[in-house]
Amino acid sequence: MQLHRFHGGLKLADETDASTAEPVLVMGVPAKLTVPLGQHIGEATEACVQVGDHVTKGQRIGQSKGYIAAHVHAPTSGKVVDIDLYPVPHPSGLDAPCVVIEPDGHDDWGDARMEPWLDWDTRDLRALRQRLRAGGIVGLGGAAFPTAVKLNPRAGQRIHTLVVNGAECEPYISADDMLLRTAPEAVFEGIRITARLLGVERVLFAVEDNMPEAMRSLTETLPPELRDLIELVSVPSIYPTGGERQLIKVLTGQEVPSGGLPADLGMVCHNPGTFKAICDTVIQGRPLLSRIVTVTGPGVKHPRNVEALLGTPFADVIEAAGGYAEGVDRLVMGGPMMGFAVHDDSIPVIKATNCLLATRPQDTPDPGPVMPCIRCAECAAVCPAQLLPQQLYWQAKAKDFDAIQDYGLFDCIECGCCAYVCPSNIPLVQYYRYAKNEIWAREKERHKSDIARERYEFRQERIEREEREKAERLAKKKAALKNKEADGDKQAAIQAALERAQKKKAARAEESAKGSDQAPGSETTREETSTTNDTRDRDDR
Amino acid sequence: MRFRTQSSPHVIPAHSVGGVMQQVLMALVPGTLAMTWFFGWGVLVNVLLGVLFAVAFEAAMVAARKRPVMATLADNSAIVTGWLFALAIPPLAPFWVTLIGIAFAIIVAKHLYGGLGYNPFNPAMVGYVVVLVSFPREMALWPAPSTLPESPLTLLQTLQTVLTGSLPGAQAWDAVTRATPLDAMREGLVSGRTVGEITASPLFGSFTETGWEWVGNFFLLGGLYLLFRRIIHWHIPVAVILGVAIPAGFFWLLDPDSFASPAFHVFSGAVIIGAFFIATDPVSASTTPLGRILYGAGIGVLIFVIRTWGGYPDAVAFAVLLMNMVAPTLDHLTRPRIFGRTRGGPPSGDGRA
């Protein structure tokens, strides 16, 4: 297969040897699980249990409200002891709502488990999609995008290619590598289900060339009937090949349009772990309750991969890898290039926790003070989005948010290549995140004030209209009166009409005196209200 | 357990400004030694003085601006400025020429604009141009290459000359200094001789004046090292050299008697050191790939034009400063196409926003 190159990128040392030496360790149930309600990109999830409830394994404890969202389930059976704000893995370091479960040790499914679907390939596609939604599956590559959404393309959009993103390009992370080595069948099964859902013609399964064991395991277990569908491709390990835009470029030479999605090219991209989760949910009826986490870095004694229940404290996971090495001072969730350092190891594993990396000062030395930019443009040379990171930096510093968007701020994938090569130690990605947040906040403000202004203008208009109508009515009446005065012949007719009216009035008064105060159906003017709610649940299409 | 939180990437940084500048300094060593070999101790004395003055002014300015002095000096940029300036001026120029030039470079061209990274013009070249236009007599004190029969000055004599501004003993300037090849070519052409007659003089080697060729070769070596270490990119040096060589070649083919050969142009004066060490100063150069090619080509063409029809024989400094002015505009006009977009800006493919 003809491979292509994307601009820039970095050749980083592969650090996965240590963590792939031993098989994946399935961790037991910890003493306490702190399950965050928001573990995905998208809309918030609300608790649907109460403190004191007994929950069973797989029971839904967080109900997603919006379309781009994923449910949250109890990883084991036990008692809900608290629902409150707790520290969660997030770069902001802010607390977020969590359901705290005290396991009862039975690991009991109760009747929460969905019925296994061995006959999934005869099931209705909509039902399949709903089951994936019920399983709370999100992308397990680290970004945690709700999977059901990706498997539900827009009307008229044909998906012809499924891309399996086995390019784990960050140094140190080996969760996918180990999964592919040990459970390729489940991954293939998940691919089969997804391929049916999307109706794809081909599957491009990309594995980095520094994962030979994974490739061997896949080649050996690829079912013969899938050989025509799935093409295994070894891709060069250049960071960030694992970015879906970069991977699609490498595999097909096509570029996902700026601001668009792979679906615009008829492609959908998923991580191998996600396929395993799809397989588990559909075939076994098991929602997403655990995930493989790479525990690694010079700061842990025995780097390895573990399968941990969501909600397990980081400290327990580190313990499973032999505990901390001497002098550890930094703990990162994610890889060294894009991960963020957490301040506390009591925070829990979430669906996005692909790696815990512990380092010592000598592994990640303080780079020293930030120096002025010398415009060396190394950042531009390595930028896979072909941006000018240095210009973005100046514009972010100057708060020139129009210029920075013009220079493609929102095309930045925050891979960190620019910050890595910057000789001046400028935390470039931080500046872009700041600018993005600032722009989003401003847009939100603007949207709010737009709505307020529209409301105000509508009200003004209504008041004016009512006044105008009143004036018109008055004018008409006056004119009519004038006409009548002028026309003497009509006086008698008026007199007659007045009398008629009086009679009617008297009759009405009588009627109301009888107690029947059922008002005659007066014309109700229905005010037109325009709803701006355009969120459609595309599942219901 | 609590941890320190720091932003990604969580790796050992690949480069530092001080490290980059250090590489540049290392790459200057072979050319500087070759120059010392051919033009005497004055070269080394100047480099030493230049670096000393540059660091002193830098420290003073940084302190005056209330910034951390040691951390700033560690970026090594002042040393590079001092060194490049010292290579540009004649080896027998008196010390106060260096002092004034460096003062201008560091104080005016660099710190009054905001220090490293903020200077629109190459500081060393600003300093050089200031002394070039102010002290024409001192700026002509180029010794004859050591391969010529004159006895070169000893280290002590050189020191005395540089510090006092006059030659020791009863020696005459004419006896120790020579016109540079560019000067010789210029004077010769003005007085009506042909290029062939001029280059027939014993001063000249195969391309240009003896000595200068070798100096050029050794700076080229250092430049290639920088390319190899990816401290600089090929765009600017290649564009500068082609920018000089192509117009020079065109006119030379047209009239080889009145125009010097492209090889003469490239290997005389400061074209090689300018292409690899001066034009590539990232702060004042263009930063996009296409911008760098245009920037380098502009410098090259300007060097040829100024040398051939302008008032100064050695044109590198003026060409660099003139193109420094254009660099920001070049950057703006040569923005690369963004991934997933067409060159004009809108998204590629079906045009969906």
CSV table of N, CA, C and O in Angstrom, one decimal, chain B residues 5 23 38 135 161 172 238 301 309 337:
chain,number,residue,atom,x,y,z
B,5,THR,N,2.7,20.4,39.2
B,5,THR,CA,2.0,20.3,37.9
B,5,THR,C,2.7,21.3,37.0
B,5,THR,O,3.0,22.4,37.3
B,23,GLN,N,26.2,26.4,19.1
B,23,GLN,CA,26.5,25.7,17.9
B,23,GLN,C,27.0,26.6,16.8
B,23,GLN,O,27.9,26.3,16.1
B,38,PHE,N,45.6,33.8,7.7
B,38,PHE,CA,45.9,34.6,6.5
B,38,PHE,C,46.1,36.0,6.8
B,38,PHE,O,46.8,36.7,6.2
B,135,PHE,N,33.9,55.8,9.7
B,135,PHE,CA,35.3,55.8,9.8
B,135,PHE,C,35.9,55.1,8.6
B,135,PHE,O,36.5,54.0,8.7
B,161,THR,N,49.1,48.0,17.7
B,161,THR,CA,48.4,48.7,16.7
B,161,THR,C,46.9,48.9,17.0
B,161,THR,O,46.4,49.9,16.8
B,172,ALA,N,55.0,51.8,7.6
B,172,ALA,CA,54.0,52.6,7.0
B,172,ALA,C,52.8,51.7,6.7
B,172,ALA,O,52.9,50.5,6.5
B,238,VAL,N,21.4,29.0,0.4
B,238,VAL,CA,21.3,28.6,-1.0
B,238,VAL,C,20.8,29.8,-1.8
B,238,VAL,O,21.3,30.2,-2.9
B,301,VAL,N,20.8,39.2,-4.6
B,301,VAL,CA,20.7,40.2,-5.8
B,301,VAL,C,21.2,41.6,-5.3
B,301,VAL,O,22.0,42.2,-6.1
B,309,TRP,N,27.1,48.4,-9.0
B,309,TRP,CA,26.8,49.8,-9.4
B,309,TRP,C,26.7,50.7,-8.1
B,309,TRP,O,26.5,51.9,-8.3
B,337,ARG,N,0.2,26.9,3.2
B,337,ARG,CA,-1.1,26.4,3.2
B,337,ARG,C,-1.4,25.6,4.5
B,337,ARG,O,-0.5,24.8,4.9
